[in-house]
Coordinates of C-alpha atoms and ligand atoms in Angstrom, one line a residue:
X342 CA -20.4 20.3 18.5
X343 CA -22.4 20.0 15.0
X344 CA -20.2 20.1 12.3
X345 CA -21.9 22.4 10.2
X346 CA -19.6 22.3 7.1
X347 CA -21.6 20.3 4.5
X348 CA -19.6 16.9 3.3
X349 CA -19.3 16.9 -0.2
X350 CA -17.5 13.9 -0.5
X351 CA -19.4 10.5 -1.3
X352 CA -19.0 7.4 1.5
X353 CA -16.9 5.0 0.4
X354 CA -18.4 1.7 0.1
X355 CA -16.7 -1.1 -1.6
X356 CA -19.9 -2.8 -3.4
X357 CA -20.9 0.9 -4.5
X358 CA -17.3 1.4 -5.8
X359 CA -17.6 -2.0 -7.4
X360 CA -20.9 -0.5 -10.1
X361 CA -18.6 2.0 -11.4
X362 CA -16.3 -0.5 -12.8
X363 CA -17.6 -2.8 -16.0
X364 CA -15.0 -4.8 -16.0
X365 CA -15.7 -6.2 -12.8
X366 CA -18.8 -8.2 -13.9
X367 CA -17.1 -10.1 -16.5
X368 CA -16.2 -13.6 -16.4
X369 CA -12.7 -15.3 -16.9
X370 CA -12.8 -19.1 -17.7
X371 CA -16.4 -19.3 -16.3
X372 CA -15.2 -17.9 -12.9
X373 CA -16.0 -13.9 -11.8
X374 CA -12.6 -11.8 -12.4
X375 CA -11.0 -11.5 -9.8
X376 CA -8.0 -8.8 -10.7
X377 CA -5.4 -8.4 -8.4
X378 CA -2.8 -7.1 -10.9
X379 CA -3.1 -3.3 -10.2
X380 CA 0.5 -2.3 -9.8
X381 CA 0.1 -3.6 -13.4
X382 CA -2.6 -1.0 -14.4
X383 CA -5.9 -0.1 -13.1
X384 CA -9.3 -1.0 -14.3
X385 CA -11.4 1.9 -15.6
X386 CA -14.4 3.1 -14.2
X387 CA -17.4 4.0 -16.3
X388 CA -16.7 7.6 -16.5
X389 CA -13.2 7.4 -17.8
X390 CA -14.7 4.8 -20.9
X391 CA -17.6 7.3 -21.3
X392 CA -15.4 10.6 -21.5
X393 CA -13.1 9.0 -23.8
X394 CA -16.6 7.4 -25.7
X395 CA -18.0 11.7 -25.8
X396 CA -14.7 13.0 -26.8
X397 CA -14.5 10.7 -30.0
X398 CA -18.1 10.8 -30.7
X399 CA -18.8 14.1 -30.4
X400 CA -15.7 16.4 -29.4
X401 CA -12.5 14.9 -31.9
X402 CA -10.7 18.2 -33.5
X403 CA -6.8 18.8 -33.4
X404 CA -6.1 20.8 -30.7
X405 CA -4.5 24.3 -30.0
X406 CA -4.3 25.2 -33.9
X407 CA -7.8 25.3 -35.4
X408 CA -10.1 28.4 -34.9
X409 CA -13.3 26.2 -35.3
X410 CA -15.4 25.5 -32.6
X411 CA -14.2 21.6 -32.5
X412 CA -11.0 22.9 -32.2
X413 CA -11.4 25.1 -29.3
X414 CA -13.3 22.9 -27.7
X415 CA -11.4 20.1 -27.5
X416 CA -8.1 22.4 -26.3
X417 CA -10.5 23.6 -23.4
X418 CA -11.0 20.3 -22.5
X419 CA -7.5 19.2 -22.9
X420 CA -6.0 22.1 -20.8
X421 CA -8.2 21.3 -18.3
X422 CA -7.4 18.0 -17.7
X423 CA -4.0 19.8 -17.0
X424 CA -5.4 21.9 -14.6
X425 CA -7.5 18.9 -13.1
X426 CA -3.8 17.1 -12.7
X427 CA -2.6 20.2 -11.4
X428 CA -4.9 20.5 -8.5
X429 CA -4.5 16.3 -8.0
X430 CA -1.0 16.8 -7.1
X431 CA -1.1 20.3 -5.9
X432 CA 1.4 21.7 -8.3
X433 CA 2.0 25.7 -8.4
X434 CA 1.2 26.0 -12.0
X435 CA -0.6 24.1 -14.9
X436 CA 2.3 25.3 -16.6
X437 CA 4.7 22.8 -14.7
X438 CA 2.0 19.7 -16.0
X439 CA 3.9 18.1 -18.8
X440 CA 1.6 15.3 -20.9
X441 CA 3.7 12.2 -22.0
X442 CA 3.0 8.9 -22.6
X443 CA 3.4 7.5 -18.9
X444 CA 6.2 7.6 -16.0
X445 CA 8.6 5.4 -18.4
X446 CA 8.5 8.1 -20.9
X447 CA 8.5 11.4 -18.2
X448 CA 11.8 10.1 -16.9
X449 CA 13.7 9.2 -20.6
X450 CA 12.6 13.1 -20.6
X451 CA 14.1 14.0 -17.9
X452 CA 17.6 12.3 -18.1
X453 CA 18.0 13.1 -21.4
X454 CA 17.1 16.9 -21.3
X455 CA 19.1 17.7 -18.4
X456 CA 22.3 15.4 -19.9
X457 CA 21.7 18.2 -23.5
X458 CA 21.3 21.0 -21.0
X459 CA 24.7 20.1 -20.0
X460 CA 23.6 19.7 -16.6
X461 CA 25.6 17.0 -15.9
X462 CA 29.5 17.0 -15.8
X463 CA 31.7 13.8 -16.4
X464 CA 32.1 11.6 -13.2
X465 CA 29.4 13.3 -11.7
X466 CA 26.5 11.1 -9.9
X467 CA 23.4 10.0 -9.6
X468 CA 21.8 8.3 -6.9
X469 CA 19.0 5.7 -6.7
X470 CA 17.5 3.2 -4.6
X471 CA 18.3 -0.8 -4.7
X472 CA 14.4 -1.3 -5.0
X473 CA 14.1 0.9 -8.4
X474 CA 11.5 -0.1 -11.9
X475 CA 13.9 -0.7 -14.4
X476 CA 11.9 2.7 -15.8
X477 CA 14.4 4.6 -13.1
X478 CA 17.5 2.9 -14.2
X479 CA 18.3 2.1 -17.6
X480 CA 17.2 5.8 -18.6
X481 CA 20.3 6.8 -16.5
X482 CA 22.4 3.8 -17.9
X483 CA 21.3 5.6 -21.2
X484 CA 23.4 9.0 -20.4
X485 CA 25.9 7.2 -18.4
X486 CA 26.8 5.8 -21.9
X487 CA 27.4 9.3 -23.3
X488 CA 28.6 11.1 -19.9
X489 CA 30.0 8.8 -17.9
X490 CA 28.0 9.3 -15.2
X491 CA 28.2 7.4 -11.9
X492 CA 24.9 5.5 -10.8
X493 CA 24.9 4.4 -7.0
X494 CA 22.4 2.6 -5.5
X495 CA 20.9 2.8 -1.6
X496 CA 21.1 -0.8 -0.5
X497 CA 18.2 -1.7 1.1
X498 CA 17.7 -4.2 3.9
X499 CA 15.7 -7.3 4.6
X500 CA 12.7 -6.4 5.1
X501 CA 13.1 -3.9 1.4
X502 CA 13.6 -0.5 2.9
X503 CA 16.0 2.0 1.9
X504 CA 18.9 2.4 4.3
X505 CA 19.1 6.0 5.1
X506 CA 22.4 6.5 6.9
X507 CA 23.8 4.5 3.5
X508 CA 22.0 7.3 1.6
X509 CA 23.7 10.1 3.4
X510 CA 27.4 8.5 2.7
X511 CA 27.0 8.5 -0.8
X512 CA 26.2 11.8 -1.0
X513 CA 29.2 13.2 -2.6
X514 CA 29.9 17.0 -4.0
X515 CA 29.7 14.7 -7.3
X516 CA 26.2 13.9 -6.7
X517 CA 23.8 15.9 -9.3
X518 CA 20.5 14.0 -9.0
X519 CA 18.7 11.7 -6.7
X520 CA 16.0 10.1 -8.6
X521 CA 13.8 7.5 -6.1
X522 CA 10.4 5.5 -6.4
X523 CA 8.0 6.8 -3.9
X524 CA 6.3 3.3 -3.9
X525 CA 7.7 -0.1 -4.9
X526 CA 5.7 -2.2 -7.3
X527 CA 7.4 -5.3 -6.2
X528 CA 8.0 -5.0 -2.3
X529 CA 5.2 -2.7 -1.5
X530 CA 7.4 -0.3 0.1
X531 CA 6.4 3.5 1.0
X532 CA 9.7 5.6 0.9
X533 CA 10.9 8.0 3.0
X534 CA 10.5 10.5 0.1
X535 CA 10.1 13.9 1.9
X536 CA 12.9 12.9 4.4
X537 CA 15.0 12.0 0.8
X538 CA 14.6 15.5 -0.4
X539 CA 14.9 17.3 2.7
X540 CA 18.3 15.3 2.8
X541 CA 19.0 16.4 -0.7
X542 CA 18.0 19.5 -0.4
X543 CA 20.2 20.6 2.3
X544 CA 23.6 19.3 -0.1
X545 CA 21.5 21.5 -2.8
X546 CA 20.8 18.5 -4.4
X547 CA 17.5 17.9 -6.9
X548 CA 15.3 14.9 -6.5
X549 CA 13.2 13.0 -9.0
X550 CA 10.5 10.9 -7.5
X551 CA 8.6 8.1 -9.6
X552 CA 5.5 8.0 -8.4
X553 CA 4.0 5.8 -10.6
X554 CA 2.5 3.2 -7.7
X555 CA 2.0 6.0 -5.1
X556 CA -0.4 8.3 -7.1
X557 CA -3.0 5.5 -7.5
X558 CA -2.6 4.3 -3.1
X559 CA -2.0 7.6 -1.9
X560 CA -3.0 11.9 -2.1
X561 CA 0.5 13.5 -3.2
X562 CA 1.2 16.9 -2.6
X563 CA 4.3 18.1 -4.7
X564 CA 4.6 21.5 -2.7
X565 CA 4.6 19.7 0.5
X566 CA 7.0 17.3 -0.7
X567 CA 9.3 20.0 -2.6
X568 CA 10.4 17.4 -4.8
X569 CA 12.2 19.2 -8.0
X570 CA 10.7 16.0 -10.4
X571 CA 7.3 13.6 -10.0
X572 CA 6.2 11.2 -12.9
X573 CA 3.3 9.0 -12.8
X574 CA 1.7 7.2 -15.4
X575 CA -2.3 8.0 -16.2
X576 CA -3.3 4.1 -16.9
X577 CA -2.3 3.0 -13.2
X578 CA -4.7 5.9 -11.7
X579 CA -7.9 4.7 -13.5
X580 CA -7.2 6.7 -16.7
X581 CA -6.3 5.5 -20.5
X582 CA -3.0 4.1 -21.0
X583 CA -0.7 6.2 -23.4
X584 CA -0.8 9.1 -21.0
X585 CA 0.9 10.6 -18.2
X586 CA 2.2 13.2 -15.9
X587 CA 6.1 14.7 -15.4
X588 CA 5.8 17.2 -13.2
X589 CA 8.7 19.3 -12.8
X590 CA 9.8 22.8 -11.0
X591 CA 9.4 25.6 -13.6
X592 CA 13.4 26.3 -13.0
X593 CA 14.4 23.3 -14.1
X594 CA 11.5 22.6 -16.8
X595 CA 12.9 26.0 -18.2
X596 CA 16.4 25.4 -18.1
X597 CA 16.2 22.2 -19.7
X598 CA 16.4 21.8 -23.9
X599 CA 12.9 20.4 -25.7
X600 CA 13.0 16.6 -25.5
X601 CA 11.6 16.2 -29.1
X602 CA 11.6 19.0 -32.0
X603 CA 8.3 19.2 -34.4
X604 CA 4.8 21.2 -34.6
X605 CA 3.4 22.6 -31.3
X606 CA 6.2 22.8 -29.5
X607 CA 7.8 25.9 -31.3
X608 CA 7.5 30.3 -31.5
X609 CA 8.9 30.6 -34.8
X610 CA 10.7 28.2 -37.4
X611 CA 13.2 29.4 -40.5
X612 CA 15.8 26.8 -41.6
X613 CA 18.5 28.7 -40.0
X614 CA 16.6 29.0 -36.2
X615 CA 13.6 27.6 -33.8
X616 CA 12.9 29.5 -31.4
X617 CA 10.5 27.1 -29.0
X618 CA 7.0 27.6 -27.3
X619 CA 6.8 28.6 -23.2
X620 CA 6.1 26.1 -20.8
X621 CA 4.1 23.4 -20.7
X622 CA 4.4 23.3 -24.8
X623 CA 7.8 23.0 -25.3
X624 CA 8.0 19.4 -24.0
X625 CA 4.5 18.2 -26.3
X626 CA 6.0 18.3 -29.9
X627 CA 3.2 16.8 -32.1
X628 CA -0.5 15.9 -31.7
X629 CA -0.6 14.9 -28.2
X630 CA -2.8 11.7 -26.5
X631 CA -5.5 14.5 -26.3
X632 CA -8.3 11.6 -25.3
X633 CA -6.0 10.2 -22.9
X634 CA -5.5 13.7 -21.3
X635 CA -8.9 14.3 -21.5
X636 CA -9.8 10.6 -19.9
X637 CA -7.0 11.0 -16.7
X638 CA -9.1 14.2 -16.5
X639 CA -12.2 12.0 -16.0
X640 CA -10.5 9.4 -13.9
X641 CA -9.3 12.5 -11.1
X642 CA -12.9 13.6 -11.0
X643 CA -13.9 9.5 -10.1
X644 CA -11.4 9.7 -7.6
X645 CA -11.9 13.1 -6.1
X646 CA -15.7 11.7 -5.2
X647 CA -14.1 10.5 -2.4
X648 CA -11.9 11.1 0.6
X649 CA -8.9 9.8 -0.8
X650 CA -7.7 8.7 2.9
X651 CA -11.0 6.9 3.3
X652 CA -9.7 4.9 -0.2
X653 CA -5.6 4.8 1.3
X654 CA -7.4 3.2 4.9
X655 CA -9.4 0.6 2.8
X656 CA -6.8 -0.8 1.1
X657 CA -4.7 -0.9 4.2
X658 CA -7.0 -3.0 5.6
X659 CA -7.2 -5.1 2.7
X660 CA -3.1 -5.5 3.1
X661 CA -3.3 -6.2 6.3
X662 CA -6.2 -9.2 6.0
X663 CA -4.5 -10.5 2.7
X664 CA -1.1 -10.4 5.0
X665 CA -2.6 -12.8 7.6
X666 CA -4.4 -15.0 5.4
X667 CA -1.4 -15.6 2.9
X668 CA 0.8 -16.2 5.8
X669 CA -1.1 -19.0 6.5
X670 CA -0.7 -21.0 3.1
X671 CA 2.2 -23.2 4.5
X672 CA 5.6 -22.4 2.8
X673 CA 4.6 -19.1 1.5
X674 CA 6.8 -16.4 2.5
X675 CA 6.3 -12.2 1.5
X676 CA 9.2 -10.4 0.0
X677 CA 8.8 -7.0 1.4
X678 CA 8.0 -6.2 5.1
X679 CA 8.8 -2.9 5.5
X680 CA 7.0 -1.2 8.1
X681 CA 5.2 1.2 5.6
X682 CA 3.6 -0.7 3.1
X683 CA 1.4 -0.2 0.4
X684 CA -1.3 -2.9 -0.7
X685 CA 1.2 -5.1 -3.0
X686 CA 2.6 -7.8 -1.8
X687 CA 5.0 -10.0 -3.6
X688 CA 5.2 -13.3 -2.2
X689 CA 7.0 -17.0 -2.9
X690 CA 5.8 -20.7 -2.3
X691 CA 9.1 -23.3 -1.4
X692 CA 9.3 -26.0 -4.3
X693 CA 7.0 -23.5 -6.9
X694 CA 7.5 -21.6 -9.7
X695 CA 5.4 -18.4 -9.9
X696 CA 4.7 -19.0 -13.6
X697 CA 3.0 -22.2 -12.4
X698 CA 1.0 -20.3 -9.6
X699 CA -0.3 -17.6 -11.8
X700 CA -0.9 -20.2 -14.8
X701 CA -3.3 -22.5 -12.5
X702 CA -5.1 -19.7 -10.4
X703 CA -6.0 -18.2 -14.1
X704 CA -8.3 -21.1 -14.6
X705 CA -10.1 -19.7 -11.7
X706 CA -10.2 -16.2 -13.2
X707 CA -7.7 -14.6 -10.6
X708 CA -5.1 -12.4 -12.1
X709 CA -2.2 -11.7 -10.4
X710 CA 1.5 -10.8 -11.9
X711 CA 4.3 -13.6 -11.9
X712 CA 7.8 -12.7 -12.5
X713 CA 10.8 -10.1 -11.4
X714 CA 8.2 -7.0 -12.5
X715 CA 10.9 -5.0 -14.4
X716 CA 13.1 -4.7 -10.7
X717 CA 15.8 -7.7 -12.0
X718 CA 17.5 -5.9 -8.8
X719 CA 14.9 -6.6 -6.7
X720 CA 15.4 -10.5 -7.7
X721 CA 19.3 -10.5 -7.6
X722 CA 19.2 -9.0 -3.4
X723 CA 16.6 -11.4 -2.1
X724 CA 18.5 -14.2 -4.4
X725 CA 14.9 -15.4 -6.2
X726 CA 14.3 -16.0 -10.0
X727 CA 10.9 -14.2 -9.7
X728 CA 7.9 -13.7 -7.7
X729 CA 3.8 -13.4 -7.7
X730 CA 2.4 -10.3 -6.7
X731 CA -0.9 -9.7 -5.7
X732 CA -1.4 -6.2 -5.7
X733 CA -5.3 -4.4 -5.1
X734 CA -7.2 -1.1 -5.0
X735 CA -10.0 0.2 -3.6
X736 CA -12.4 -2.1 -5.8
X737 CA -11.3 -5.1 -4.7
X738 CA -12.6 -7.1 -1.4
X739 CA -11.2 -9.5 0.8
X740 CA -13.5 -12.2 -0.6
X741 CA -11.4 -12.2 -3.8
X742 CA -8.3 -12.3 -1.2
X743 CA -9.8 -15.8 0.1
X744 CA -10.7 -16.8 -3.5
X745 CA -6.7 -16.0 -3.9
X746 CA -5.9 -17.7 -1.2
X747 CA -7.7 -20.9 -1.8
X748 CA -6.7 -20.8 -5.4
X749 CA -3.0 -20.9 -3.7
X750 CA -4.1 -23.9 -1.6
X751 CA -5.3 -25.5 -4.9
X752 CA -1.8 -25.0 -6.7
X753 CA -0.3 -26.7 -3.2
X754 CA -2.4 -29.5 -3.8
X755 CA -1.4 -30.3 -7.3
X756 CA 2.4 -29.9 -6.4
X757 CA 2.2 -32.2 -3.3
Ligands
7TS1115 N1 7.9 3.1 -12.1 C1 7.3 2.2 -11.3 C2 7.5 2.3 -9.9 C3 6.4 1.3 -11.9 O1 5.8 0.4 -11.1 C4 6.2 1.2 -13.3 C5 5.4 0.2 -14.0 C6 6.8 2.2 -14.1 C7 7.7 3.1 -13.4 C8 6.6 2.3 -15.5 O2 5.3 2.7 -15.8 P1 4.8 2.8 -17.3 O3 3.4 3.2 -17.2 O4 5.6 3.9 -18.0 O5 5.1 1.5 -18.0 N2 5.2 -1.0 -13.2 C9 4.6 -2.1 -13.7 C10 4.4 -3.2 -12.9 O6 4.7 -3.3 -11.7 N3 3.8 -4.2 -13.6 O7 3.6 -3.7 -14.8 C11 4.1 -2.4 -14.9

């Protein structure tokens, strides 16, 4: 039969893709970048530098105060980019779109407006997993300080998943929060998240999910999920850096105190009372990043171009081609093999130091991360100092994965 609905979306092809990205055509020590650090942060295509280029050419006013037609239009733009971030990750309402400065920030939000909301008691728990960013632990450690809170952690096992029959035991009536990566930006690893909240959900428990590395590899639907909490950061899905998304259930976003007190954010001010602005203005106190909204704005159109499962299957099979070829640099070994995977892959070499792999392929213009990645966790179960991590998008091809690979054979050859 003839499909006769008209496809609106543009083909995927990697060389086209390539264009769209400047940065791509640059040289690094004479060589042609090759930049596999994207669990890092993105590169930006053309549209996002140009949005950002109109708004401060053109479009810069102070938004949501001036009656001038600056004013208004930059606050049109700017609340659309909320509703464009709305519709990325299917939310129910723009109003449930909190701007802040990236997942890091989103989460400090979080822990610290529930903890003044008095939402948690002493003793009570939180629950993580063993594969976390230090973004989704140390702002718990934070209120643990002031509420003795309880932080357990799902071990995971060898191959870096989360162990779900673990999970369920440490569910306790203590247990107020599970907060959980959706993707890990060391091992790769694609959670179980719905199965998570489902599991949480049953106990009447609320789940945070950092979704800082699954936004950019993957189409997220928040409904679908039913996850109470999602944070991503806007620099790691093509957009500016300096901006980014909490999501959050209008229940909770309501019930929970303003994070930070100043202009915007407020209904009336006398020196004896506040009262505070409705959702989504409560949580932006001050002159928000109102370019960087406006530029993840740009960077959902770039990405809504496509069929975003036509960009997930690409880089799957960039994963699985880079998987095969660096298994076959002798004494290299991945950390992370979970069975869903993301494209990041975190590897070792016996006898080398990352810092010394990531140092020498540099001179040959390929950029890849060397270290524990802000997951010192991740380090301390697989008993390693560090790793490199090659980690691509769409963009990149699996020529640069051989120019990686022989760049690996190089360092091999130096350390022989
Ligand atoms: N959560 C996860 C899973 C991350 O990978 C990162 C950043 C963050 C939170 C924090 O994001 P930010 O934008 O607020 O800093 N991860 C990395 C990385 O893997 N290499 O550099 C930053």
């Amino acid at each position: 039969m003839i499909n006769t609905i008209p496809d609106t979306k543009k083909k995927f092809n990697v060389e086209d893709v390539r264009k769209d990205f400047p940065i791509l055509k640059r040289l690094v020590n004479g060589k042609p970048l090759v930049y596999l650090d994207n669990a890092a942060t993105s590169q930006k295509p053309q549209a996002v530098i140009a949005a950002l280029n109109q708004y401060y050419t053109f479009d810069n006013a102070n938004i949501h105060r001036g009656l001038y037609f600056l004013s208004e239009l930059a606050t049109d733009q700017y609340e659309t980019a909320r509703l464009k971030v709305k519709e990325f990750i299917n939310a129910l309402s723009a109003s449930e779109i909190i701007f802040v400065r990236g997942a890091t920030e989103a989460i400090n939000l979080v822990a610290s407006t529930l903890c003044r909301a008095k939402f948690f008691n002493s003793g009570d728990e939180v629950i993580i997993t063993h594969m976390e960013h230090h973004a989704n632990i140390v702002p718990w450690q934070l209120i643990t300080d002031r509420k003795q809170i309880k932080l357990k952690v799902i071990p995971i096992n060898d191959a870096g998943e989360v162990d779900l029959d673990a999970y369920q035991s440490l569910i306790t009536e203590k247990t107020k929060l599970v907060s959980v990566l959706h993707i890990s930006n060391t091992l790769g690893t694609i959670n179980p998240v719905k199965k998570i909240i489902e599991i949480a959900h049953s106990k009447g428990i609320p789940v945070l999910v950092d979704g800082a590395q699954s936004v950019p590899h993957l189409k997220v639907d928040v409904q679908e999920l039913d996850a109470d909490f999602y944070v991503f950061s806007g620099h790691k899905v093509f957009g500016p850096t300096g901006v980014g998304v909490l999501y959050g259930k209008t229940e909770f976003l309501e019930m929970m105190p303003p994070y930070q007190g100043g202009g915007s954010m407020i209904r009336t001010v006398t020196f004896e009372k506040t009262t505070f602005d409705d959702l989504p203005g409560k949580f932006e106190a001050g002159t928000p990043n109102i370019a960087g909204a406006i530029g993840l704005g740009a960077a959902i159109d770039y990405m809504n171009q496509f069929d975003r499962n036509e960009l997930t299957d690409y880089e799957n099979t960039l994963l699985i081609y880079a998987t095969e070829k660096l298994l076959g640099v002798e004494g290299l070994k991945i950390i992370g093999n979970a069975k869903d995977k993301a494209s990041v892959i975190s590897f070792v070499i016996d006898g080398i130091h990352p810092y010394d792999i990531g140092t020498i392929i540099d001179t040959d213009g390929i950029a890849i991360r060397t270290g524990h990645h802000c997951t010192q966790p991740i380090m301390d179960r697989f008993k390693i100092p560090a790793t490199s991590r090659a980690s691509f998008s769409f963009y990149n091809t699996k020529e640069e994965i051989d120019k990686l690979v022989m760049g690996l054979i190089k360092v091999k050859k130096m350390f022989a």
